[in-house]
Short mmCIF file of C-alpha atoms in Angstrom, two decimals:
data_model
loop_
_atom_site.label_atom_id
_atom_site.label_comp_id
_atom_site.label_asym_id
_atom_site.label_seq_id
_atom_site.Cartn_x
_atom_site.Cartn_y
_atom_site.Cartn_z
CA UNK A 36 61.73 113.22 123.34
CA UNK A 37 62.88 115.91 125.76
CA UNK A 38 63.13 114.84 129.13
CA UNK A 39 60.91 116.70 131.71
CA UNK A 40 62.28 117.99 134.94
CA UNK A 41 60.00 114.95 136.61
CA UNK A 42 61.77 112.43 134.90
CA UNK A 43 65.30 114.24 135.46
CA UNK A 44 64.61 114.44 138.85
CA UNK A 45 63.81 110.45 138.87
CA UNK A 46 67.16 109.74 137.88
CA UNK A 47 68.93 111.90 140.12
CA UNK A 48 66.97 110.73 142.76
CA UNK A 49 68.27 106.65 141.48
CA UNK A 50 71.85 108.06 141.46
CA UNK A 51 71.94 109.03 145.30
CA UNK A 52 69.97 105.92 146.78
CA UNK A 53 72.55 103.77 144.78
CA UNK A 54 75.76 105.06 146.41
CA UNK A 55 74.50 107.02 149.41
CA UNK A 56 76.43 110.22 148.43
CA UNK A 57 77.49 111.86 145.23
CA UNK A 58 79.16 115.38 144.74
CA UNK A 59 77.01 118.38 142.68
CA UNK A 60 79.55 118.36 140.17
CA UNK A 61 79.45 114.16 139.67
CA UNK A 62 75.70 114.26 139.22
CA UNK A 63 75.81 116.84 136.72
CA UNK A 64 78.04 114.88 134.54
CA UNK A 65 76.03 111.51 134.79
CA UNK A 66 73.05 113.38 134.14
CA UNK A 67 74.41 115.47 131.00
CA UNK A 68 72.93 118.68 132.19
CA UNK A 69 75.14 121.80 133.36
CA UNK A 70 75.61 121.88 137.29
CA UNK A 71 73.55 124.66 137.64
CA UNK A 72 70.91 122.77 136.55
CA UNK A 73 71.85 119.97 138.88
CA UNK A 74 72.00 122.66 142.17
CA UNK A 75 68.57 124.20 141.53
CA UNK A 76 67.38 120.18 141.09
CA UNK A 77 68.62 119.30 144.33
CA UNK A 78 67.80 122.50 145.77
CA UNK A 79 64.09 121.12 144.94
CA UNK A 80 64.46 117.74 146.32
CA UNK A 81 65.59 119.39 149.63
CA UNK A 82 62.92 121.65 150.07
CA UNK A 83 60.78 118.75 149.91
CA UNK A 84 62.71 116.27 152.63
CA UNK A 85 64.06 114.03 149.62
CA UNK A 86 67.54 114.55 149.84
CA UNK A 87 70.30 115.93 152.07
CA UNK A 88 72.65 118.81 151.07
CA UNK A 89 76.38 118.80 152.76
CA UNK A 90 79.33 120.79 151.94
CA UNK A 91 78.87 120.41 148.00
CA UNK A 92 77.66 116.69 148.27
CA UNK A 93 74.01 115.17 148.50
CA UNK A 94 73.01 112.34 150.72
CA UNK A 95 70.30 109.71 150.56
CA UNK A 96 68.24 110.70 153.85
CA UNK A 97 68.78 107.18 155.11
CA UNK A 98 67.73 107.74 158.92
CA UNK A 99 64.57 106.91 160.60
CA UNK A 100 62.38 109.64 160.63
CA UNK A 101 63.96 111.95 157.93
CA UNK A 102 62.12 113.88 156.20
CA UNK A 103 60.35 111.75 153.10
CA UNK A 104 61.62 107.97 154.48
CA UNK A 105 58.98 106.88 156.51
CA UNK A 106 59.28 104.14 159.35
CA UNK A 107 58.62 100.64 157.57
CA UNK A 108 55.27 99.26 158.00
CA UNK A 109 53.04 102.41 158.64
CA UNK A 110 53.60 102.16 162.69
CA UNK A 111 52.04 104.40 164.76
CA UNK A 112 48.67 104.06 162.14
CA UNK A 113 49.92 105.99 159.71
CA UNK A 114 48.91 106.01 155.97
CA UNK A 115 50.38 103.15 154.53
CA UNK A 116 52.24 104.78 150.79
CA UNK A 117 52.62 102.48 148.37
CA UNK A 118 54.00 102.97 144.78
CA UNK A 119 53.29 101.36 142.20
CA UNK A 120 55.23 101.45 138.34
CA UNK A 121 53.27 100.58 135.26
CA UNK A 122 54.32 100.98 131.79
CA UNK A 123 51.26 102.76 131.00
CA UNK A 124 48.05 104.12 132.73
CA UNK A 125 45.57 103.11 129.46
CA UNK A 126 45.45 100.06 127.50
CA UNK A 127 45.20 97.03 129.40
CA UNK A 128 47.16 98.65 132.30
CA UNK A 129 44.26 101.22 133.26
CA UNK A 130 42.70 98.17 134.77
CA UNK A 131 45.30 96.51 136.84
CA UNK A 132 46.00 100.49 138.03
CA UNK A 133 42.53 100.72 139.16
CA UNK A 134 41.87 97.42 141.27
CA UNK A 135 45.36 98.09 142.82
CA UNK A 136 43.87 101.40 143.71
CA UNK A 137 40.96 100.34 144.92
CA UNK A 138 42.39 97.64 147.17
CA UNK A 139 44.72 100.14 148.64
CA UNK A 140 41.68 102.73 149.07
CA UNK A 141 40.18 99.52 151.08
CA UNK A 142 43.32 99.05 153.07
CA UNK A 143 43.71 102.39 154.11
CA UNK A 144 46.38 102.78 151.98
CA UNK A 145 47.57 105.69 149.50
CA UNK A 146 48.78 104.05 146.30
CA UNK A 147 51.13 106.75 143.98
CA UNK A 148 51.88 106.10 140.57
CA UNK A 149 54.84 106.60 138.06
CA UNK A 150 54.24 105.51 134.40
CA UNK A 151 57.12 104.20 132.54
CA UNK A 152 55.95 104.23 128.92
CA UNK A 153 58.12 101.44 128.16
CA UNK A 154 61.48 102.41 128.69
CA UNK A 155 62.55 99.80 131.07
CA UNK A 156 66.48 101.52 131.34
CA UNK A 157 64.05 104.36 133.32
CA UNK A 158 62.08 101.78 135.57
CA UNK A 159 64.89 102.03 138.27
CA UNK A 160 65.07 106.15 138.68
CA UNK A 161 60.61 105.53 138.49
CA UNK A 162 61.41 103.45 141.39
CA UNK A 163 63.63 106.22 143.38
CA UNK A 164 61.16 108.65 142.53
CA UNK A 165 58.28 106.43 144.53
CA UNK A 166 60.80 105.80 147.11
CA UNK A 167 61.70 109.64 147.80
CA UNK A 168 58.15 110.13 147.88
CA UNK A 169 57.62 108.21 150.70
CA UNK A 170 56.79 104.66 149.57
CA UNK A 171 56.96 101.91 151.74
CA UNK A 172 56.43 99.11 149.48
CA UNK A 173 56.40 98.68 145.50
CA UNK A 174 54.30 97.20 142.54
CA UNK A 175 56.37 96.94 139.86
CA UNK A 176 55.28 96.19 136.40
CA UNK A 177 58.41 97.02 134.61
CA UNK A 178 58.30 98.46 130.88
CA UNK A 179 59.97 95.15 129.76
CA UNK A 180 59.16 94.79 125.68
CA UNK A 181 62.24 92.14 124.43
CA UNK A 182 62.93 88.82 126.28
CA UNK A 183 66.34 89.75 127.17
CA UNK A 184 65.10 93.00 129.08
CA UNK A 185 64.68 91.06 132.12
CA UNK A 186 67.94 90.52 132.48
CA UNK A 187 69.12 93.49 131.22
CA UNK A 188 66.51 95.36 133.10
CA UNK A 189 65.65 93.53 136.24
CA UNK A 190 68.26 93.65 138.56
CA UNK A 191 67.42 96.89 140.45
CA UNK A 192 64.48 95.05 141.71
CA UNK A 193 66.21 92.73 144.03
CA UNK A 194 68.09 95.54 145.38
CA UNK A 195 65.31 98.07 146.51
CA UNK A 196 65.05 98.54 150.40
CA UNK A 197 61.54 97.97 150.73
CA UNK A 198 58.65 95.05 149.94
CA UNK A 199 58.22 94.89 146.04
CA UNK A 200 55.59 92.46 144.28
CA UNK A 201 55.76 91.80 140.53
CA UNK A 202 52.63 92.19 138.66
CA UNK A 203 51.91 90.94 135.03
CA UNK A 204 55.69 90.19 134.72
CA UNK A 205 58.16 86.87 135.44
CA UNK A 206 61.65 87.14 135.68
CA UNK A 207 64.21 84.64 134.34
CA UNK A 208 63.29 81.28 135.54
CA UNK A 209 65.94 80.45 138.85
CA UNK A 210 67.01 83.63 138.39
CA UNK A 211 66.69 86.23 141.40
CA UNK A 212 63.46 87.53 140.60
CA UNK A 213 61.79 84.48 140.95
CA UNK A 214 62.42 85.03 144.99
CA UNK A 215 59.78 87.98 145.20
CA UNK A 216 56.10 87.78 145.50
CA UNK A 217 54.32 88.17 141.87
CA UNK A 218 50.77 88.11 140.75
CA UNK A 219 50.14 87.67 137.12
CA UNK A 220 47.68 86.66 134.44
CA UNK A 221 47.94 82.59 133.20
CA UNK A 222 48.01 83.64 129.35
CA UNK A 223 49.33 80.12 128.69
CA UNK A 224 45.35 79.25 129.93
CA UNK A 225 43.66 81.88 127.89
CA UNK A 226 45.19 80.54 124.51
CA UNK A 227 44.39 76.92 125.97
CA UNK A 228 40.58 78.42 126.30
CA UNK A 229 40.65 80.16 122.90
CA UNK A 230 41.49 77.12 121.27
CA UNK A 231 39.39 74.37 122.66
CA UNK A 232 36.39 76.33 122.07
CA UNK A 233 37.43 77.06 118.55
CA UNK A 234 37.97 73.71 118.40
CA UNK A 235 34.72 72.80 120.19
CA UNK A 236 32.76 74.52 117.10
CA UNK A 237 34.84 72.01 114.63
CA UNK A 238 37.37 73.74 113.35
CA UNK A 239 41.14 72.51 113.04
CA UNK A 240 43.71 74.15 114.80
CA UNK A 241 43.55 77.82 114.99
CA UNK A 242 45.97 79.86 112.97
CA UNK A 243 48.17 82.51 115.53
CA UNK A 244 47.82 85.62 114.56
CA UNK A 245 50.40 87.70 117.45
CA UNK A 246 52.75 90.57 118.21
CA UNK A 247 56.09 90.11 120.01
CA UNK A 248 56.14 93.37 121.78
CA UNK A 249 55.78 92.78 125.50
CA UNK A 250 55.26 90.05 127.92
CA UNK A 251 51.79 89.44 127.36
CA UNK A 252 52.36 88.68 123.48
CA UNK A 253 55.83 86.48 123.94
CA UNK A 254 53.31 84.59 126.56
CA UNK A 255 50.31 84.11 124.22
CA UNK A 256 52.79 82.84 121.79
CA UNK A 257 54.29 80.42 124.43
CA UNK A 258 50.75 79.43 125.02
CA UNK A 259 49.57 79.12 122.02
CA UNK A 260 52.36 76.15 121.29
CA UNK A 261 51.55 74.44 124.86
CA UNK A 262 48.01 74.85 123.91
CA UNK A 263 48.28 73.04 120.79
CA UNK A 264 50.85 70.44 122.47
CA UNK A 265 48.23 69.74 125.33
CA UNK A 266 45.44 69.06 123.09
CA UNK A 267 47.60 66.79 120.56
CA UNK A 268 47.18 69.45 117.80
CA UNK A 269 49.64 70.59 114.93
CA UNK A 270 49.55 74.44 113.96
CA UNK A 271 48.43 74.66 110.49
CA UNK A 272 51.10 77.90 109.51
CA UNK A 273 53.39 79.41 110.95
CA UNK A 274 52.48 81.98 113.65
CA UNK A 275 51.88 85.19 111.52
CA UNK A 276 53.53 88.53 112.84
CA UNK A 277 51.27 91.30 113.30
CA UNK A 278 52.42 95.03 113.94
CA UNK A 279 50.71 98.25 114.57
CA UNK A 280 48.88 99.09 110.95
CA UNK A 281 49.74 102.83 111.80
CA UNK A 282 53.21 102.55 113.00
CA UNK A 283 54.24 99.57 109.53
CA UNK A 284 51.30 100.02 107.37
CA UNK A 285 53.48 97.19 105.12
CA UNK A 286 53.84 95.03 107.83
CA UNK A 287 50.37 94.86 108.85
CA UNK A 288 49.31 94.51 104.95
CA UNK A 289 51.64 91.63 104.90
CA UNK A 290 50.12 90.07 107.77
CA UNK A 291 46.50 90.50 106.35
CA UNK A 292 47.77 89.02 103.07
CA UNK A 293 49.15 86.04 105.13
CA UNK A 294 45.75 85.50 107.09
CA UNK A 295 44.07 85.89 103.86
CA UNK A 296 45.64 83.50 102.05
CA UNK A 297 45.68 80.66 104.43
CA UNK A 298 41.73 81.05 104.82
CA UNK A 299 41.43 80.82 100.96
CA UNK A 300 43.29 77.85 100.60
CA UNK A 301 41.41 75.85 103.31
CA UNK A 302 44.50 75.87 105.67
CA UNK A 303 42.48 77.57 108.47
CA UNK A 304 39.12 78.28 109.44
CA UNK A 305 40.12 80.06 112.67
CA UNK A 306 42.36 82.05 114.32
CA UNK A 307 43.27 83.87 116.99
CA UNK A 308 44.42 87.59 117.38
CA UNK A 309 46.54 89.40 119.87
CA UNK A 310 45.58 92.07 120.27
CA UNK A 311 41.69 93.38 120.59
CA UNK A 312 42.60 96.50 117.76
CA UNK A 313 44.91 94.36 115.64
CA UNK A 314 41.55 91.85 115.34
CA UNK A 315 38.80 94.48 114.99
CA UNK A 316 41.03 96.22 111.83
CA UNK A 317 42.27 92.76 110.30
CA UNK A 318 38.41 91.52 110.25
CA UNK A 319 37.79 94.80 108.29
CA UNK A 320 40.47 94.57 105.99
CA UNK A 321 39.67 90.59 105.48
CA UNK A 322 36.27 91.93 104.83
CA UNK A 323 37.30 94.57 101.90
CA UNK A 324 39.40 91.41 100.55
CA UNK A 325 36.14 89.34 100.83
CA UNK A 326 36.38 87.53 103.53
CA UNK A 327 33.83 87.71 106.36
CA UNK A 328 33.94 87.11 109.88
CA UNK A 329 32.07 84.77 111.01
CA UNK A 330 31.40 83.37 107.79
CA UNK A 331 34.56 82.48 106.45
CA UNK A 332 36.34 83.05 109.07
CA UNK A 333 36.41 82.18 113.65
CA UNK A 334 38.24 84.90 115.15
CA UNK A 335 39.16 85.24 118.74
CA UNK A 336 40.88 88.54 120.19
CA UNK A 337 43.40 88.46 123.15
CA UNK A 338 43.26 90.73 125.75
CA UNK A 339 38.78 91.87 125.59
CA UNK A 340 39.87 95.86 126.49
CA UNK A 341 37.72 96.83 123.64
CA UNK A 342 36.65 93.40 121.68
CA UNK A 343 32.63 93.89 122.82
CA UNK A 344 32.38 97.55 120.40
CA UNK A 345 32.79 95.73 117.15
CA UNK A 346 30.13 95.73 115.17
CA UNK A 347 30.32 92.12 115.29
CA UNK A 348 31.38 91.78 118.70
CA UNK A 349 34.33 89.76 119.14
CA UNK A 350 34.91 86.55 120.91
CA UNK A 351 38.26 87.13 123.09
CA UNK A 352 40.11 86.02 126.16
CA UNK A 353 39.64 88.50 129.24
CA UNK A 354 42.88 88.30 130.99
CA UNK A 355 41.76 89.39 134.86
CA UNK A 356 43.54 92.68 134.98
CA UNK A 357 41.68 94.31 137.71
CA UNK A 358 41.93 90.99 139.77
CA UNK A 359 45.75 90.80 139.46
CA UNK A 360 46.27 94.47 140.30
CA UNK A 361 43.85 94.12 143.59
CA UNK A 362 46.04 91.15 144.61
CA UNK A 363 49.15 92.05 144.16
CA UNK A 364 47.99 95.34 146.43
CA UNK A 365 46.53 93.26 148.69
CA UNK A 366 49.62 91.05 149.07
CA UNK A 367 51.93 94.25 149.53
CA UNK A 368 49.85 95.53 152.48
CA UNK A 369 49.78 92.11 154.11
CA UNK A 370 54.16 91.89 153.30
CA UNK A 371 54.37 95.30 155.42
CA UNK A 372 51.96 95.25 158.31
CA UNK A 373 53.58 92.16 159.15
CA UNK A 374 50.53 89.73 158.42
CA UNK A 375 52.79 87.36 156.21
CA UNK A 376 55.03 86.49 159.55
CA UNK A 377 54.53 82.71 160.60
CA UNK A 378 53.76 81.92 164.37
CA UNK A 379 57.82 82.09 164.79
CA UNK A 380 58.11 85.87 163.36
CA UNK A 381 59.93 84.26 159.98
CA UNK A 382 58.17 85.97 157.08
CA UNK A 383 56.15 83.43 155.14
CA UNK A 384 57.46 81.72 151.81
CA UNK A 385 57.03 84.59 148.75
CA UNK A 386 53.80 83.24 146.88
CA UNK A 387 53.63 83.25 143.06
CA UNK A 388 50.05 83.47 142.46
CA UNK A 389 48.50 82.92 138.54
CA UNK A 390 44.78 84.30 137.89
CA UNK A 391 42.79 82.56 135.08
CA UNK A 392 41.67 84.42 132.29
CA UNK A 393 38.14 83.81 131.32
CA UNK A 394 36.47 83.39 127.46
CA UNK A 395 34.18 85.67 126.63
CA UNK A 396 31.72 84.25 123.54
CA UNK A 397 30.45 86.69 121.38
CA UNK A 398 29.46 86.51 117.75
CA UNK A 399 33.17 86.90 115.75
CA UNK A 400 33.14 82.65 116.29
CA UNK A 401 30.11 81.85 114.79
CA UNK A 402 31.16 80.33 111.50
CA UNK A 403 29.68 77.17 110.68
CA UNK A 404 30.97 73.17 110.63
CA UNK A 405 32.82 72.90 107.34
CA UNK A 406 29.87 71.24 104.98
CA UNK A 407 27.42 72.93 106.03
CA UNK A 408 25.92 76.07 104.44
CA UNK A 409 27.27 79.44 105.02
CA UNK A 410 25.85 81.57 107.50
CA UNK A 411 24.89 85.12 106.59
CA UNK A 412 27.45 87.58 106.43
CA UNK A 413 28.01 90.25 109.10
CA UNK A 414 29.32 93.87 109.29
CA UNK A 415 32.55 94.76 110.51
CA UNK A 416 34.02 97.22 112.53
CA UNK A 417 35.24 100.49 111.45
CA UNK A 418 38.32 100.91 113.35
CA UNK A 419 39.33 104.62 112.59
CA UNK A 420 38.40 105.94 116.40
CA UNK A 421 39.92 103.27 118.21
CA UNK A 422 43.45 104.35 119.83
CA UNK A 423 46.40 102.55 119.29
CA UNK A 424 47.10 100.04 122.11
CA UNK A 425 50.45 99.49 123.98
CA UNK A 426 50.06 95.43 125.07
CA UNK A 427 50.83 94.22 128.17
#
């Protein structure tokens, strides 16, 4: 993908705050554009307060009252600016955008927005962007997708000059992230919900049907083994991999095949999908194989963004995702107007605060008590329309 003159600009802007100064002809090589390119770039950034031009070199505007760098802490009752990076603005994220915006709008605040599209290496020159901008403080939601990418990826957080809370996202446990204010969903809870109701209805352990593509599927699968740990339960297969079914049309077959054949052999009654599309088009492929949900099947999606427009609405863990966005805001206003300072002026202990998803029981879990008759079989969604989702 070509990159835009917005995104070039990012990373020009992340190559100046790091060391203060850089020569024209410097930038131009680290960017791998012509220096021509680079001049009219920082001829832009200029214009616009962001940067300052000397004799060939470019400066970070560091001083009080330059042009773009606000004074900390929106004195004098200014707007407070704060910035926020997400790895998207739609699936699951278009939520925790909006109550962040909303609590800002309530604060007085402006809140600004860069979208990452989950290329963490870029998270860093997002964050320069905000910064030249005029942010003040940050809400970061990096593009993290592996489980090494916070510590490949994290390490520009500590170092940003201004108030930064973490949203959706944990760094490496004892590691230096864990010294920042965060807000985040408890997945570990949701799975514990999902399976104690499916449980509840007298089925065996739920089979764990999952991606591995972000945080919020590495956590459901984490929870999904402390789940079955705190409720003295052994998984009855393997956790089954699922993938986009446009992206590995194999690889989701596979995973259908795997599902289907555990529920013909009486291994499992139930199971639980992450994510909310991955469940709506494995119940219709289950149901072109002959399987039926609810009938033959429980199902539970992860994540409820669109689990309620199946034509047998889905049972599925709601994450809070407006909730989390509105407190980490909330929390980053509070961290720069000063209103997190104890009685002796020291800033208050960083808080790491977990919201509980809630369970949200629709009619995908109605399948009966083994031994008792089948229930009646029910449509199942048609999932042609539905865009494909980025997780969490």
């Amino acid at each position: 993908m070509r990159e835009s003159a917005a995104e070039r600009h990012d990373r020009l802007l992340e190559l100046v705050r790091r060391r203060g100064s850089a020569r024209v002809s410097d930038l131009a090589g680290q960017l791998g554009v012509s220096p021509v390119t680079v001049r009219r770039d920082v001829e832009a950034l200029a214009v616009r307060g962001l940067l300052d031009r000397v004799h060939g070199k470019v400066s970070w505007p560091h001083q009080e009252g330059a042009p773009g760098v606000p004074a900390p802490g929106g004195a004098g009752g200014r707007e407070l600016v704060l910035g926020m990076i997400a790895p998207n603005a739609t699936y699951y994220f278009a939520e925790v955008i909006r109550g962040a915006h909303e609590a800002a709008a309530a604060a007085g605040a402006r809140l600004i927005l860069r979208i990452s599209d989950y290329r963490p290496q870029e998270d860093a020159a997002r964050a320069a962007g905000l910064l030249a901008a005029g942010a003040e403080g940050l809400l970061v939601a990096p593009g993290w997708k592996e489980p090494h990418d916070p510590a490949e990826h994290g390490g520009w957080i500590t170092g940003l000059p201004v108030p930064a809370v973490l949203l959706e996202r944990r760094g490496v446990p004892g590691g230096a992230l864990d010294d920042l204010d965060r807000v985040c969903s408890d997945h570990g809870h949701g799975v514990l919900l999902a399976v104690r109701h499916l449980t509840g209805l007298g089925h065996r352990a739920p089979l764990l049907v999952a991606r591995a593509d972000s945080p919020t599927a590495l956590a459901v699968r984490a929870g999904y083994r402390q789940a079955l740990d705190a409720l003295g339960l052994a998984a009855p297969h393997p956790v089954i991999d699922s993938v986009p079914a446009e992206a590995d049309p194999a690889g989701f077959e596979a995973a259908v095949g795997a599902l289907a054949t555990a529920v013909r052999a009486g291994v499992a009654s139930a199971a639980l999908v992450h994510n909310d599309v991955d469940a709506i088009r494995i119940a219709q492929r289950l149901g072109e194989l002959g399987i039926r949900v609810p009938r033959d099947l429980a199902l539970v999606a992860y994540d409820d963004e669109v689990a309620a427009l199946a034509d047998t609405p889905l049972t599925a863990v709601a994450p809070p995702k407006h909730e989390v966005g509105r407190y980490a805001a909330q929390l980053l206003v509070e961290r720069l107007r000063g209103a997190t300072a104890g009685p002796d002026g020291e800033p208050q202990p960083c808080r790491h605060v977990d919201l509980l998803p809630r369970l949200r029981v629709r009619s995908s879990c109605g399948a009966p008590r083994p031994g008792t008759p089948a229930a009646a079989a029910l449509p199942v969604a048609s999932p042609a329309a539905l865009p494909e989702p980025r997780n969490g």
